[in-house]
């Protein structure tokens, strides 16, 4: 009987100890959730001179390489990321680009639903009879000093 009581007591104390430690760990790194859906900028189509530069056929090596961490078998061939920065020559990707004339909106947003239904729009295969093509979204935000590296 005594051994059972001591075992139960030690087990209970271990649980209390683990709970107190875990609550201290979580108290030191509070999580904060905030919506990122407001105040986006939107522009339909690629900028002049950059049409199709970021089409899938041209960027698929970058896309494939971004999934290497999900390749689970050791004998699988992993994609190699090409040199350079994808889209670095496209105006819209530059931090100093003037987007003041872009449309302001909140997410979620589906620009194709604003287009006309037409059987000819089926060429892309993405949206049924809705128009397809390129669209750009940008958002300006500042990360406070206290939130950096979080």
PDB file of C-alpha atoms in Angstrom, residues 44-144:
ATOM      1  CA  UNK A  44      -4.497  43.354 -63.497  1.00  0.00           C
ATOM      2  CA  UNK A  45      -1.971  42.126 -66.092  1.00  0.00           C
ATOM      3  CA  UNK A  46       1.804  42.221 -66.196  1.00  0.00           C
ATOM      4  CA  UNK A  47       3.616  45.542 -66.632  1.00  0.00           C
ATOM      5  CA  UNK A  48       4.397  46.651 -70.158  1.00  0.00           C
ATOM      6  CA  UNK A  49       7.419  44.785 -71.500  1.00  0.00           C
ATOM      7  CA  UNK A  50       7.180  41.989 -68.922  1.00  0.00           C
ATOM      8  CA  UNK A  51       4.248  40.058 -70.353  1.00  0.00           C
ATOM      9  CA  UNK A  52       4.742  36.344 -69.803  1.00  0.00           C
ATOM     10  CA  UNK A  53       8.160  36.631 -68.097  1.00  0.00           C
ATOM     11  CA  UNK A  54       6.712  34.890 -65.041  1.00  0.00           C
ATOM     12  CA  UNK A  55       4.624  32.331 -66.922  1.00  0.00           C
ATOM     13  CA  UNK A  56       4.826  28.859 -65.358  1.00  0.00           C
ATOM     14  CA  UNK A  57       6.788  27.370 -68.245  1.00  0.00           C
ATOM     15  CA  UNK A  58       9.525  29.934 -67.581  1.00  0.00           C
ATOM     16  CA  UNK A  59       9.562  29.724 -63.768  1.00  0.00           C
ATOM     17  CA  UNK A  60       8.835  26.044 -63.155  1.00  0.00           C
ATOM     18  CA  UNK A  61      12.424  25.327 -62.034  1.00  0.00           C
ATOM     19  CA  UNK A  62      12.027  27.855 -59.196  1.00  0.00           C
ATOM     20  CA  UNK A  63       8.608  26.472 -58.302  1.00  0.00           C
ATOM     21  CA  UNK A  64       9.793  22.872 -58.246  1.00  0.00           C
ATOM     22  CA  UNK A  65      12.847  23.707 -56.106  1.00  0.00           C
ATOM     23  CA  UNK A  66      10.620  25.417 -53.533  1.00  0.00           C
ATOM     24  CA  UNK A  67       9.084  22.020 -52.709  1.00  0.00           C
ATOM     25  CA  UNK A  68      12.320  20.134 -51.970  1.00  0.00           C
ATOM     26  CA  UNK A  69      11.590  19.991 -48.246  1.00  0.00           C
ATOM     27  CA  UNK A  70       8.523  17.881 -49.023  1.00  0.00           C
ATOM     28  CA  UNK A  71      10.464  15.238 -50.969  1.00  0.00           C
ATOM     29  CA  UNK A  72      10.431  12.386 -48.474  1.00  0.00           C
ATOM     30  CA  UNK A  73      12.412   9.639 -50.138  1.00  0.00           C
ATOM     31  CA  UNK A  74      16.189   9.852 -50.112  1.00  0.00           C
ATOM     32  CA  UNK A  75      16.530   8.466 -53.643  1.00  0.00           C
ATOM     33  CA  UNK A  76      14.173  11.056 -55.166  1.00  0.00           C
ATOM     34  CA  UNK A  77      15.722  13.683 -57.394  1.00  0.00           C
ATOM     35  CA  UNK A  78      15.443  17.123 -55.861  1.00  0.00           C
ATOM     36  CA  UNK A  79      15.182  20.181 -58.075  1.00  0.00           C
ATOM     37  CA  UNK A  80      18.010  22.681 -58.117  1.00  0.00           C
ATOM     38  CA  UNK A  81      17.064  26.312 -57.703  1.00  0.00           C
ATOM     39  CA  UNK A  82      18.343  28.436 -60.603  1.00  0.00           C
ATOM     40  CA  UNK A  83      20.719  31.320 -59.927  1.00  0.00           C
ATOM     41  CA  UNK A  84      19.386  34.848 -59.612  1.00  0.00           C
ATOM     42  CA  UNK A  85      16.150  36.185 -58.214  1.00  0.00           C
ATOM     43  CA  UNK A  86      12.888  35.306 -59.880  1.00  0.00           C
ATOM     44  CA  UNK A  87      11.247  38.376 -61.389  1.00  0.00           C
ATOM     45  CA  UNK A  88      14.063  40.752 -60.493  1.00  0.00           C
ATOM     46  CA  UNK A  89      13.672  42.529 -63.844  1.00  0.00           C
ATOM     47  CA  UNK A  90       9.919  43.118 -63.435  1.00  0.00           C
ATOM     48  CA  UNK A  91       8.989  46.643 -62.259  1.00  0.00           C
ATOM     49  CA  UNK A  92       6.206  45.428 -59.973  1.00  0.00           C
ATOM     50  CA  UNK A  93       8.634  43.420 -57.809  1.00  0.00           C
ATOM     51  CA  UNK A  94      10.824  46.393 -56.864  1.00  0.00           C
ATOM     52  CA  UNK A  95      10.298  47.892 -53.417  1.00  0.00           C
ATOM     53  CA  UNK A  96      10.491  51.453 -54.770  1.00  0.00           C
ATOM     54  CA  UNK A  97       7.915  50.911 -57.532  1.00  0.00           C
ATOM     55  CA  UNK A  98       5.176  53.572 -57.528  1.00  0.00           C
ATOM     56  CA  UNK A  99       1.923  51.665 -57.008  1.00  0.00           C
ATOM     57  CA  UNK A 100      -0.114  54.696 -55.940  1.00  0.00           C
ATOM     58  CA  UNK A 101      -2.498  54.255 -58.888  1.00  0.00           C
ATOM     59  CA  UNK A 102      -3.241  50.630 -58.127  1.00  0.00           C
ATOM     60  CA  UNK A 103      -6.700  49.650 -56.963  1.00  0.00           C
ATOM     61  CA  UNK A 104      -7.117  49.373 -53.187  1.00  0.00           C
ATOM     62  CA  UNK A 105      -8.977  46.335 -51.838  1.00  0.00           C
ATOM     63  CA  UNK A 106      -9.256  43.816 -49.028  1.00  0.00           C
ATOM     64  CA  UNK A 107      -8.751  40.079 -49.264  1.00  0.00           C
ATOM     65  CA  UNK A 108     -10.165  37.641 -50.110  1.00  0.00           C
ATOM     66  CA  UNK A 109     -10.422  38.847 -53.686  1.00  0.00           C
ATOM     67  CA  UNK A 110     -10.916  37.003 -56.966  1.00  0.00           C
ATOM     68  CA  UNK A 111     -10.341  39.327 -59.871  1.00  0.00           C
ATOM     69  CA  UNK A 112     -11.542  36.852 -62.508  1.00  0.00           C
ATOM     70  CA  UNK A 113     -15.080  36.825 -61.114  1.00  0.00           C
ATOM     71  CA  UNK A 114     -15.326  40.488 -62.126  1.00  0.00           C
ATOM     72  CA  UNK A 115     -14.909  39.473 -65.786  1.00  0.00           C
ATOM     73  CA  UNK A 116     -17.481  38.322 -68.273  1.00  0.00           C
ATOM     74  CA  UNK A 117     -18.428  34.659 -68.604  1.00  0.00           C
ATOM     75  CA  UNK A 118     -17.513  33.564 -72.105  1.00  0.00           C
ATOM     76  CA  UNK A 119     -16.935  30.130 -73.667  1.00  0.00           C
ATOM     77  CA  UNK A 120     -13.754  31.511 -75.273  1.00  0.00           C
ATOM     78  CA  UNK A 121     -12.251  32.002 -71.793  1.00  0.00           C
ATOM     79  CA  UNK A 122     -11.864  28.246 -71.328  1.00  0.00           C
ATOM     80  CA  UNK A 123      -8.392  28.302 -72.919  1.00  0.00           C
ATOM     81  CA  UNK A 124      -6.535  28.589 -69.606  1.00  0.00           C
ATOM     82  CA  UNK A 125      -8.587  25.889 -67.946  1.00  0.00           C
ATOM     83  CA  UNK A 126      -8.278  27.554 -64.529  1.00  0.00           C
ATOM     84  CA  UNK A 127     -11.554  29.369 -64.189  1.00  0.00           C
ATOM     85  CA  UNK A 128     -14.206  27.750 -66.312  1.00  0.00           C
ATOM     86  CA  UNK A 129     -15.636  30.443 -68.524  1.00  0.00           C
ATOM     87  CA  UNK A 130     -14.081  33.329 -66.590  1.00  0.00           C
ATOM     88  CA  UNK A 131     -11.069  35.268 -67.896  1.00  0.00           C
ATOM     89  CA  UNK A 132      -7.583  34.136 -66.906  1.00  0.00           C
ATOM     90  CA  UNK A 133      -4.208  35.803 -66.988  1.00  0.00           C
ATOM     91  CA  UNK A 134      -1.827  37.619 -64.683  1.00  0.00           C
ATOM     92  CA  UNK A 135      -2.739  39.784 -61.726  1.00  0.00           C
ATOM     93  CA  UNK A 136      -0.567  41.405 -59.070  1.00  0.00           C
ATOM     94  CA  UNK A 137      -1.151  42.112 -55.391  1.00  0.00           C
ATOM     95  CA  UNK A 138       1.060  44.281 -53.179  1.00  0.00           C
ATOM     96  CA  UNK A 139       0.918  45.252 -49.538  1.00  0.00           C
ATOM     97  CA  UNK A 140       2.965  47.796 -47.628  1.00  0.00           C
ATOM     98  CA  UNK A 141       3.606  47.098 -43.956  1.00  0.00           C
ATOM     99  CA  UNK A 142       6.185  47.741 -41.289  1.00  0.00           C
ATOM    100  CA  UNK A 143       7.455  45.205 -38.789  1.00  0.00           C
ATOM    101  CA  UNK A 144       8.142  46.848 -35.438  1.00  0.00           C
TER     102      UNK A 144
END
